[in-house]
mmCIF file of C-alpha atoms and ligand atoms in Angstrom:
data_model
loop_
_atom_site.group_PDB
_atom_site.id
_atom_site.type_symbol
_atom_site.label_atom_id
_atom_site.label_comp_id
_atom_site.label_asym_id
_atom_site.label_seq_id
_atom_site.Cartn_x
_atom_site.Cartn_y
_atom_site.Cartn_z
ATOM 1 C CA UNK A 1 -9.344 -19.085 4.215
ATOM 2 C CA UNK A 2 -8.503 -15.780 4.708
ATOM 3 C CA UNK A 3 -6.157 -13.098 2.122
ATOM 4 C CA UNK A 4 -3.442 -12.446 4.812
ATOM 5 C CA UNK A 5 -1.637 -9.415 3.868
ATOM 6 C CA UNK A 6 1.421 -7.955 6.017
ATOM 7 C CA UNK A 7 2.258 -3.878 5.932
ATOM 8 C CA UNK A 8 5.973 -4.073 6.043
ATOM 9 C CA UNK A 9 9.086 -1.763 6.328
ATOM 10 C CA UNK A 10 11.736 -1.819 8.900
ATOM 11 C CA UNK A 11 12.012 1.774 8.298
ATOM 12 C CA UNK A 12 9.909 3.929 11.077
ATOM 13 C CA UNK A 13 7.205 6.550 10.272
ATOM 14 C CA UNK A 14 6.772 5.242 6.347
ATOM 15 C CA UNK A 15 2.747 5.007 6.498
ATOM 16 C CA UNK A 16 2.574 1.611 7.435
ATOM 17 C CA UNK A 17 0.298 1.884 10.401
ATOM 18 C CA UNK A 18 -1.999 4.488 8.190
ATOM 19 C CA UNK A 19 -1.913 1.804 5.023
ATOM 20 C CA UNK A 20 -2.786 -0.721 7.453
ATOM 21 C CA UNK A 21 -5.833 1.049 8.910
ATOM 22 C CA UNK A 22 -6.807 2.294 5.985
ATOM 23 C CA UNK A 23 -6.578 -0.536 3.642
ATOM 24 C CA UNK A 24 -8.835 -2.723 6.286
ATOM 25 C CA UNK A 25 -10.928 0.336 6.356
ATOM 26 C CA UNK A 26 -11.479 -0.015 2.247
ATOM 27 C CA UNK A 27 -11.910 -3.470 1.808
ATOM 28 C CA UNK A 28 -15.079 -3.204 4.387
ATOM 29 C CA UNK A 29 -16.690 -0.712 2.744
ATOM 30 C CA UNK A 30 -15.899 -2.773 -0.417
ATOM 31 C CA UNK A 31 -17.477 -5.753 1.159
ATOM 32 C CA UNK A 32 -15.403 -7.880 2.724
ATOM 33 C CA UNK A 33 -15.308 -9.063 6.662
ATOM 34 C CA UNK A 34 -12.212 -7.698 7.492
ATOM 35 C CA UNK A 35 -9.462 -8.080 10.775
ATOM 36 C CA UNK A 36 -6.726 -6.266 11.505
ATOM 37 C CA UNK A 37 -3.990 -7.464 13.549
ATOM 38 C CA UNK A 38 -1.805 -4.399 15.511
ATOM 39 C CA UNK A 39 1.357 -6.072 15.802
ATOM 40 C CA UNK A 40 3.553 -3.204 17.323
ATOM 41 C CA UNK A 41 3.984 -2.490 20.642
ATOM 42 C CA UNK A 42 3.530 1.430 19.592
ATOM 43 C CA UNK A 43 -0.260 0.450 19.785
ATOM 44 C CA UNK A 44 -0.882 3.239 17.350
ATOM 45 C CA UNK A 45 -3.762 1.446 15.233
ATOM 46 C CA UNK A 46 -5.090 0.256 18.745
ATOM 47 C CA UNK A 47 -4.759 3.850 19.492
ATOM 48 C CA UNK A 48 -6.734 4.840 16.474
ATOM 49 C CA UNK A 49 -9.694 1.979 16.903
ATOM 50 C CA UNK A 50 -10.466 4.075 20.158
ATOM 51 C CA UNK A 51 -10.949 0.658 22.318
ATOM 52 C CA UNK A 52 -9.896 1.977 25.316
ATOM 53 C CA UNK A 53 -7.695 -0.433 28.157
ATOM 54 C CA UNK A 54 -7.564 -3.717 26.016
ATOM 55 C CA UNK A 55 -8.678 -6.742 28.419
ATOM 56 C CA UNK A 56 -6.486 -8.950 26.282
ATOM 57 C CA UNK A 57 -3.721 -7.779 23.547
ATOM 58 C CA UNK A 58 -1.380 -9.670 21.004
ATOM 59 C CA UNK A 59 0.876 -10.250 23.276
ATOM 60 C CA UNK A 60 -1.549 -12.749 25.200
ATOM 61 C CA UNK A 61 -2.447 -14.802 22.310
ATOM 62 C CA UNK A 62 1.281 -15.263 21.348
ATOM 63 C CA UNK A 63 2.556 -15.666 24.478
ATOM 64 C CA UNK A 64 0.125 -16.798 26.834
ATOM 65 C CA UNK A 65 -1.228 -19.043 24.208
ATOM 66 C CA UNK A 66 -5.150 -17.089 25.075
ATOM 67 C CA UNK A 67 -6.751 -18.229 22.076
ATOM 68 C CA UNK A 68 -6.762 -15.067 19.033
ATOM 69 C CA UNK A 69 -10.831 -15.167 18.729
ATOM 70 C CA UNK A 70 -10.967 -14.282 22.734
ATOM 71 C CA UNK A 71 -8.385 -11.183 21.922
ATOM 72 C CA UNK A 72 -10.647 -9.569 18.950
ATOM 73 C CA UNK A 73 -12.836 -6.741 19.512
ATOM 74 C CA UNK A 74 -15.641 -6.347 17.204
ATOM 75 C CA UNK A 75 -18.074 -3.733 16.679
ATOM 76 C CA UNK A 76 -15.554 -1.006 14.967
ATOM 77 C CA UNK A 77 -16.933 0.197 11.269
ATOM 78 C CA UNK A 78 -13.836 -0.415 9.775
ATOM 79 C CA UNK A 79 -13.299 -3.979 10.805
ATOM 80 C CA UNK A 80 -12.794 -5.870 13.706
ATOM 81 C CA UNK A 81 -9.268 -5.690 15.141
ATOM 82 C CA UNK A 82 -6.999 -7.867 17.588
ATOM 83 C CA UNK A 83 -5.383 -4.606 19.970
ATOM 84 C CA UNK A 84 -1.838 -4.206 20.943
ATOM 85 C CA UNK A 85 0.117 -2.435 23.527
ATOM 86 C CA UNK A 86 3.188 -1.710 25.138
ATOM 87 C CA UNK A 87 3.295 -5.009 26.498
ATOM 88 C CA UNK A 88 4.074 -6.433 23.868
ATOM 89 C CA UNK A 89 7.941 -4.794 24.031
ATOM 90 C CA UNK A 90 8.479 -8.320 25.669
ATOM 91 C CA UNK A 91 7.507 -10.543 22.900
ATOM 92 C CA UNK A 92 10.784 -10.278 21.551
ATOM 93 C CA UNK A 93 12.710 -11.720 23.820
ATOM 94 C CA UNK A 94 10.129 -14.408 24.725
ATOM 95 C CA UNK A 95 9.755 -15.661 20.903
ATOM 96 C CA UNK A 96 14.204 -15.562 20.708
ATOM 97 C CA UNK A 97 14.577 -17.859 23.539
ATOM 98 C CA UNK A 98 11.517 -19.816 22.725
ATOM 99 C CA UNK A 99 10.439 -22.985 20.608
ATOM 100 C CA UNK A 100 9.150 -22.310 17.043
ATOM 101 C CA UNK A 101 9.184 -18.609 17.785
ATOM 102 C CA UNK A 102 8.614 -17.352 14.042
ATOM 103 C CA UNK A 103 5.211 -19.200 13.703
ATOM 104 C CA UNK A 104 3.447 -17.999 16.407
ATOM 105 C CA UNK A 105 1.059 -15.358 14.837
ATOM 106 C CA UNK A 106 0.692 -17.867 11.957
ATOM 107 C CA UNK A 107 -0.346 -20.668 14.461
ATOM 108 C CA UNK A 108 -2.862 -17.895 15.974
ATOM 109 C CA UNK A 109 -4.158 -16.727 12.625
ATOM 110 C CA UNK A 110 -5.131 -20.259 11.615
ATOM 111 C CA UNK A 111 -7.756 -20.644 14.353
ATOM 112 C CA UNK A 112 -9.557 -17.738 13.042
ATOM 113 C CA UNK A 113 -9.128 -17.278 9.831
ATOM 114 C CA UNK A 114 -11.784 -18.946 8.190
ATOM 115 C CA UNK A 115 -14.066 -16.112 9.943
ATOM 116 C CA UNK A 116 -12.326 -12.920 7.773
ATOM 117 C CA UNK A 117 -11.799 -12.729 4.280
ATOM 118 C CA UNK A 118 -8.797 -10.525 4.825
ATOM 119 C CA UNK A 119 -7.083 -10.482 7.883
ATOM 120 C CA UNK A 120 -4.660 -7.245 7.706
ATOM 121 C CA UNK A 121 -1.403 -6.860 9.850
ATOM 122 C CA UNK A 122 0.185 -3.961 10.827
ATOM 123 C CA UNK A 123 4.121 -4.477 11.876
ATOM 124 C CA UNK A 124 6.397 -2.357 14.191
ATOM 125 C CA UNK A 125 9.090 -0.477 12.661
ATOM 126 C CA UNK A 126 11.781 -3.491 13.768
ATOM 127 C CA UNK A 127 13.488 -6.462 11.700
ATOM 128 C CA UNK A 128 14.173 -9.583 13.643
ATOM 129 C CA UNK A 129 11.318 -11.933 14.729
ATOM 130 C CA UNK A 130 8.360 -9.737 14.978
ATOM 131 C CA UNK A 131 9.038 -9.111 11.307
ATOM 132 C CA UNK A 132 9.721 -12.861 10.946
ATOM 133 C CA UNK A 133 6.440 -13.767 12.464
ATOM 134 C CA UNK A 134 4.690 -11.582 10.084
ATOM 135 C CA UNK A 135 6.733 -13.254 7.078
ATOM 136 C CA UNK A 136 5.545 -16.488 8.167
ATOM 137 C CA UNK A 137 1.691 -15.449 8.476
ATOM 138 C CA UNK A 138 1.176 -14.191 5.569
ATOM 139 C CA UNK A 139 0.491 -14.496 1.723
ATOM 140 C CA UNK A 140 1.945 -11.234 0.934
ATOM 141 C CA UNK A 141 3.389 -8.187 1.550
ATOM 142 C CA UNK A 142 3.078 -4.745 0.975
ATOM 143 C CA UNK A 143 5.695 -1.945 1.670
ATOM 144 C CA UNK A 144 5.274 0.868 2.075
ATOM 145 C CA UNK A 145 7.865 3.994 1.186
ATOM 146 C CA UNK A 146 8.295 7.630 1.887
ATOM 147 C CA UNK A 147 9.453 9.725 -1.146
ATOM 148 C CA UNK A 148 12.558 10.905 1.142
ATOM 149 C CA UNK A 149 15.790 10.722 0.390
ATOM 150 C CA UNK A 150 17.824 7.299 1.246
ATOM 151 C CA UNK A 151 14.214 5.626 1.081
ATOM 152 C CA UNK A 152 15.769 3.254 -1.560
ATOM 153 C CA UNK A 153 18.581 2.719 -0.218
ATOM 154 C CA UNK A 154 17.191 1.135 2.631
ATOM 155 C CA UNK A 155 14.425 -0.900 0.545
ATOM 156 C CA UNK A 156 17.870 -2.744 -0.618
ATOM 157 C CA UNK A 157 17.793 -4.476 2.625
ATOM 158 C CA UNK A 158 14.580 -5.132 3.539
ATOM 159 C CA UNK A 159 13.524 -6.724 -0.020
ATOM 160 C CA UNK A 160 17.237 -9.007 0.210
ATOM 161 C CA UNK A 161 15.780 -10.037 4.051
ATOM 162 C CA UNK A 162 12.311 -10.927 3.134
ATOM 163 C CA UNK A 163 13.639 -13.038 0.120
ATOM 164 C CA UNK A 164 16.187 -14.489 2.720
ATOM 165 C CA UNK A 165 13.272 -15.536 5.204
ATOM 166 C CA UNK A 166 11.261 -16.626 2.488
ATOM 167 C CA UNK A 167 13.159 -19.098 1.669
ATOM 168 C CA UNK A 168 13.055 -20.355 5.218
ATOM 169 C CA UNK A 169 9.410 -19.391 6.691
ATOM 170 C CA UNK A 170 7.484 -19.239 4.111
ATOM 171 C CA UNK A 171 8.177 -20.338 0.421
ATOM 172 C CA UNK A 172 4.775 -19.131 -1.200
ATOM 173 C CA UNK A 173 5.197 -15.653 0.357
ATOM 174 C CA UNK A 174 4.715 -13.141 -2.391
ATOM 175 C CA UNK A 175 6.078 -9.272 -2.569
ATOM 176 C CA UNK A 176 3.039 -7.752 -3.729
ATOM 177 C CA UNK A 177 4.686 -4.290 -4.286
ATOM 178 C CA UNK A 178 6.039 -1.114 -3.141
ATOM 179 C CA UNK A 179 3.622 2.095 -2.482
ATOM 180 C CA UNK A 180 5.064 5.385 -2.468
ATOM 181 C CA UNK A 181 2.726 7.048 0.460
ATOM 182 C CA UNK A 182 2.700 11.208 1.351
ATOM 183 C CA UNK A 183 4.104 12.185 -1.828
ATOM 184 C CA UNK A 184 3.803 15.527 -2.323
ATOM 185 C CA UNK A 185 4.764 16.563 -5.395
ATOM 186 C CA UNK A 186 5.717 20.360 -4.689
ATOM 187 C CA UNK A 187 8.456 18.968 -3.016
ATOM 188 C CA UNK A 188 11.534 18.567 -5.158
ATOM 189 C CA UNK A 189 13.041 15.675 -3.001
ATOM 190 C CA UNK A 190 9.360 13.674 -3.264
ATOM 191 C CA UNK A 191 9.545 14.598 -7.105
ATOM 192 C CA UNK A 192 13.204 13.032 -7.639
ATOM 193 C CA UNK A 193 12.645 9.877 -5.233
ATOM 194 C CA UNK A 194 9.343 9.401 -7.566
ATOM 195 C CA UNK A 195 11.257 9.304 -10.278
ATOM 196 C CA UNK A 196 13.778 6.613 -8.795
ATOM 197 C CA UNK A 197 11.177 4.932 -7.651
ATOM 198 C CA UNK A 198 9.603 4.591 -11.019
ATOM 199 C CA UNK A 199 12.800 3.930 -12.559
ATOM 200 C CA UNK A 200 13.110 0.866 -10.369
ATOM 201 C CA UNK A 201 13.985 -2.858 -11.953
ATOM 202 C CA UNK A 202 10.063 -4.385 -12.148
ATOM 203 C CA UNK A 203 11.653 -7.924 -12.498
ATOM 204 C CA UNK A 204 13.382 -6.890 -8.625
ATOM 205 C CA UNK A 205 9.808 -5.514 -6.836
ATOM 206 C CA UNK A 206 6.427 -4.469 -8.578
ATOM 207 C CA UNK A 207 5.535 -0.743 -7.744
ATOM 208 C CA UNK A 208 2.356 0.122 -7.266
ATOM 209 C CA UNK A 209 0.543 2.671 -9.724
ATOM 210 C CA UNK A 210 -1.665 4.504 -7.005
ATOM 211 C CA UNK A 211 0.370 6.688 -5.365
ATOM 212 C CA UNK A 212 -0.885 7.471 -1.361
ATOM 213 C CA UNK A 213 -1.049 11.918 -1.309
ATOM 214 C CA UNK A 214 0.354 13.612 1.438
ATOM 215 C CA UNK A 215 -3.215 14.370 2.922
ATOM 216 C CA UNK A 216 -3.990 16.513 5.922
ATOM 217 C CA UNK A 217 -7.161 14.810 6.791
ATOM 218 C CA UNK A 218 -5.149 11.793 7.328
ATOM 219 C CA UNK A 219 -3.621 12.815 10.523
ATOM 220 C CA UNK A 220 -6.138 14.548 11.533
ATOM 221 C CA UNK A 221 -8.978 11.790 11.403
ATOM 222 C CA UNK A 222 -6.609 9.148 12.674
ATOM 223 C CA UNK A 223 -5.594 11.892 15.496
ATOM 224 C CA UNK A 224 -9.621 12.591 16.353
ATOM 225 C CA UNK A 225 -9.079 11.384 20.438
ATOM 226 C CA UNK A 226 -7.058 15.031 20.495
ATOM 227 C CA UNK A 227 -10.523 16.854 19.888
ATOM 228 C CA UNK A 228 -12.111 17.048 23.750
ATOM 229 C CA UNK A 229 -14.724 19.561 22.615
ATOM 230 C CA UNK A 230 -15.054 20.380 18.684
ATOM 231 C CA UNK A 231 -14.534 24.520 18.341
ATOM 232 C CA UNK A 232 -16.109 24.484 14.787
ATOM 233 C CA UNK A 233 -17.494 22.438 12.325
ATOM 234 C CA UNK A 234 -14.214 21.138 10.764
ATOM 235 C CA UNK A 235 -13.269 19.585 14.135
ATOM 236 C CA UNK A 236 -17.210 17.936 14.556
ATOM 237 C CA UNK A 237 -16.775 16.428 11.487
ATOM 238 C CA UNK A 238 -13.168 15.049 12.270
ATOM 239 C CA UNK A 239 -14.935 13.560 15.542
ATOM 240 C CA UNK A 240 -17.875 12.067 13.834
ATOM 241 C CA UNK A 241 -15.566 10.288 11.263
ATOM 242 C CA UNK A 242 -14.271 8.467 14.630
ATOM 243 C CA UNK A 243 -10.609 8.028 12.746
ATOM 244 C CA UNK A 244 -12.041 6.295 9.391
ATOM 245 C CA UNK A 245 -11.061 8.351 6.488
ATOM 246 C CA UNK A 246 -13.777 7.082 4.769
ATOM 247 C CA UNK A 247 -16.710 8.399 7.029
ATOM 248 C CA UNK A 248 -14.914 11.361 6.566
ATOM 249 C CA UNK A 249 -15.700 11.608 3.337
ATOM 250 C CA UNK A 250 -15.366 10.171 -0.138
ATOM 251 C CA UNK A 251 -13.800 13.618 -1.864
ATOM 252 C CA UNK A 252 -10.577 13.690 0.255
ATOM 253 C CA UNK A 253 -7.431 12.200 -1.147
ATOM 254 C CA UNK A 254 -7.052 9.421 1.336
ATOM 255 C CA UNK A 255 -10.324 8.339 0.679
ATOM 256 C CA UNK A 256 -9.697 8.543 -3.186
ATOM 257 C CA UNK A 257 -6.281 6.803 -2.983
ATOM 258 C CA UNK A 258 -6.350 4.805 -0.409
ATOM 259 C CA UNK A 259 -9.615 2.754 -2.035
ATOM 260 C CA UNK A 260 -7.982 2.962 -5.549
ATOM 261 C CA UNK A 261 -4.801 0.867 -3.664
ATOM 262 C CA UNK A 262 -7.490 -1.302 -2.176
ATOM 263 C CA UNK A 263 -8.559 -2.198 -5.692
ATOM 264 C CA UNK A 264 -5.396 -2.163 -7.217
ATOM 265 C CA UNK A 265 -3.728 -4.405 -4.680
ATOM 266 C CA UNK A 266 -6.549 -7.108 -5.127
ATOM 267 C CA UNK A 267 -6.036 -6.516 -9.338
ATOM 268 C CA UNK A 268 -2.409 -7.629 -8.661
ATOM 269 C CA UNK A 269 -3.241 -10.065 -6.096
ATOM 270 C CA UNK A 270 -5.610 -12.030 -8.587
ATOM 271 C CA UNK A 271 -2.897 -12.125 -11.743
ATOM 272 C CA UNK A 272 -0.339 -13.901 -9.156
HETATM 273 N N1 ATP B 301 -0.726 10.136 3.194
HETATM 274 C C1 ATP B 301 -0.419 10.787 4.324
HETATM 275 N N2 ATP B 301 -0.580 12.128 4.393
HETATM 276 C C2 ATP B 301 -0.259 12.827 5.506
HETATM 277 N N3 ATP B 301 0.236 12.260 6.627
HETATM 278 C C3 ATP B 301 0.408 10.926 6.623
HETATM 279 C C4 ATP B 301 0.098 10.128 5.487
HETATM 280 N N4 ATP B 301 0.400 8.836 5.782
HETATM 281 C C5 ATP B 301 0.861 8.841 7.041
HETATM 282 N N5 ATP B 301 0.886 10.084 7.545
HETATM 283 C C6 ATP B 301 1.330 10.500 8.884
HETATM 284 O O1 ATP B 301 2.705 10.176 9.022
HETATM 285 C C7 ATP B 301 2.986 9.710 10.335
HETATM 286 C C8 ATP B 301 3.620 8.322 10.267
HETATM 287 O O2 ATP B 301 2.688 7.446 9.662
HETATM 288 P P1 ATP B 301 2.435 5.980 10.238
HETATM 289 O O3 ATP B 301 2.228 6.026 11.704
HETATM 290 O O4 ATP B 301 1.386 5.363 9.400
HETATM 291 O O5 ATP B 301 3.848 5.321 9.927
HETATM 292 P P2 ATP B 301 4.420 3.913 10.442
HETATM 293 O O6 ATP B 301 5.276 3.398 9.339
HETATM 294 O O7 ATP B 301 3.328 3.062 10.912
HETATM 295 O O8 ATP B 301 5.306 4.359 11.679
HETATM 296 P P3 ATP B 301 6.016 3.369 12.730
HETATM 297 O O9 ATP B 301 7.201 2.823 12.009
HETATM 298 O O10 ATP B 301 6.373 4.249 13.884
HETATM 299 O O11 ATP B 301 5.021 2.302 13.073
HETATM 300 C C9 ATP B 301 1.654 9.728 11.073
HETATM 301 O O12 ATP B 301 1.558 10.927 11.797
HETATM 302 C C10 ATP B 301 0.628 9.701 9.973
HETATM 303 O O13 ATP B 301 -0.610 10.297 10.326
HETATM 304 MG MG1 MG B 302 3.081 2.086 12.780
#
């Protein structure tokens, strides 16, 4: 059976979509065989895995009941992933009025998940029943936070709704932690959110101890389908990394953090 971990924050633009890329990207180089799931109709790790027109998307295998294995596209260095795209705006409204509508990913996950060891899944910025589905599929979750003002404020809510749906979806489902992503710590407002966020009650959410750096190369290899003809040798070397920050390099700060989160993450995972 596969570790099924869900990238979570109803908040948009937080780094989930990087953290989910990213994290799938590290635990293949550490070793394991490793899915991603893009389960946002934004289709921006789709976007990122460079796959072109997807024959078949999410939104087939939870709707049209197309079985998840015929949805997966394989060959990608960083993992194999199940695509998205803007299709999938519908879901919504199909899983509401629907039968059983918060287990459908699960019920697609457990046909395939004795083939991955981790099966990552990368959620829209939206509450509701997409998030519900991913509450239900999963072991864990991770969320992810921007050191911006109001940040915690709004982690309030989402921690008091996952514990709500818990109860209801899925009782084992653990709150692995919160990771503070693009800090940048000549920023005053990053600096004082840190500090909040380390001041946080551990007994109310774990935080994580790596801490994701605001990076450069991390929008600019996950943004490498911009680069038509490279101009220099910075840009070839974006293109060649074909959006994994770890082809990129191993001396960049995503690289660094994002594998010392990897590790971390499967340090807290095995205490639980
Ligand atoms: N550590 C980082 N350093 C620099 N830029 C980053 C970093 N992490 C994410 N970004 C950039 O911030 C933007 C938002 O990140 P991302 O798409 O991962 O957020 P998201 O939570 O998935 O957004 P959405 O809610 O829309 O799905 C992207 O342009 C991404 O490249
Ligand atoms: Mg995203």
């Amino acid at each position: 059976m596969a570790l099924k971990i869900g990238i979570v924050n109803q908040k948009g633009g937080v780094g989930k979509t990087t953290t989910a890329i990213c994290l799938t990207d590290a635990f293949t180089q550490i070793g394991y065989k490793t899915l991603i799931i893009d389960f946002d109709p934004q289709a921006n790790t789709t976007s990122v895995f460079n796959v072109g027109t997807p024959e078949k998307t999410i939104y087939d295998s939870i709707i049209k009941k197309v079985p998840l294995k015929d949805v997966v596209i394989t060959g990608n260095a960083m993992g194999d992933l199940v695509p998205s795209n803007n299709d999938f705006k519908k879901a919504s409204a199909d899983l509401v009025v629907g039968k059983n509508g918060e287990n459908k990913l699960k019920n697609a996950i457990a046909e395939i998940e004795d083939d991955y060891e981790v099966i990552i899944i990368d959620s829209g910025p939206t509450a509701g029943i997409m998030m519900d589905n991913v509450l239900a599929a999963v072991d864990g979750v991770v969320i992810p936070m921007e050191p911006e003002q109001f940040a915690i404020d709004g982690l309030v809510s989402l921690i008091g709704n996952i514990i709500e749906d818990r109860e209801e979806l899925n009782p084992n489902l653990e709150i692995y932690g919160l990771l503070l992503t693009k800090y940048d710590k000549k920023k005053a407002p990053h600096r004082k959110t840190y500090e909040q966020f380390k001041n946080l009650d551990e007994t109310i959410i774990h935080k994580f101890n790596t801490i994701i750096r605001d990076t450069a190369a991390i929008p600019s290899v996950h943004g490498f389908k911009n680069i038509d003809t490279p101009k220099d040798k910075s840009e070839e070397r974006i293109l060649n990394a074909q959006g994994s920050i770890f082809k990129y390099g191993a001396n960049n700060n995503g690289t660094k953090d994002y594998l010392a989160f990897a590790k971390e993450l499967l340090e807290v995972i095995s205490d639980e």
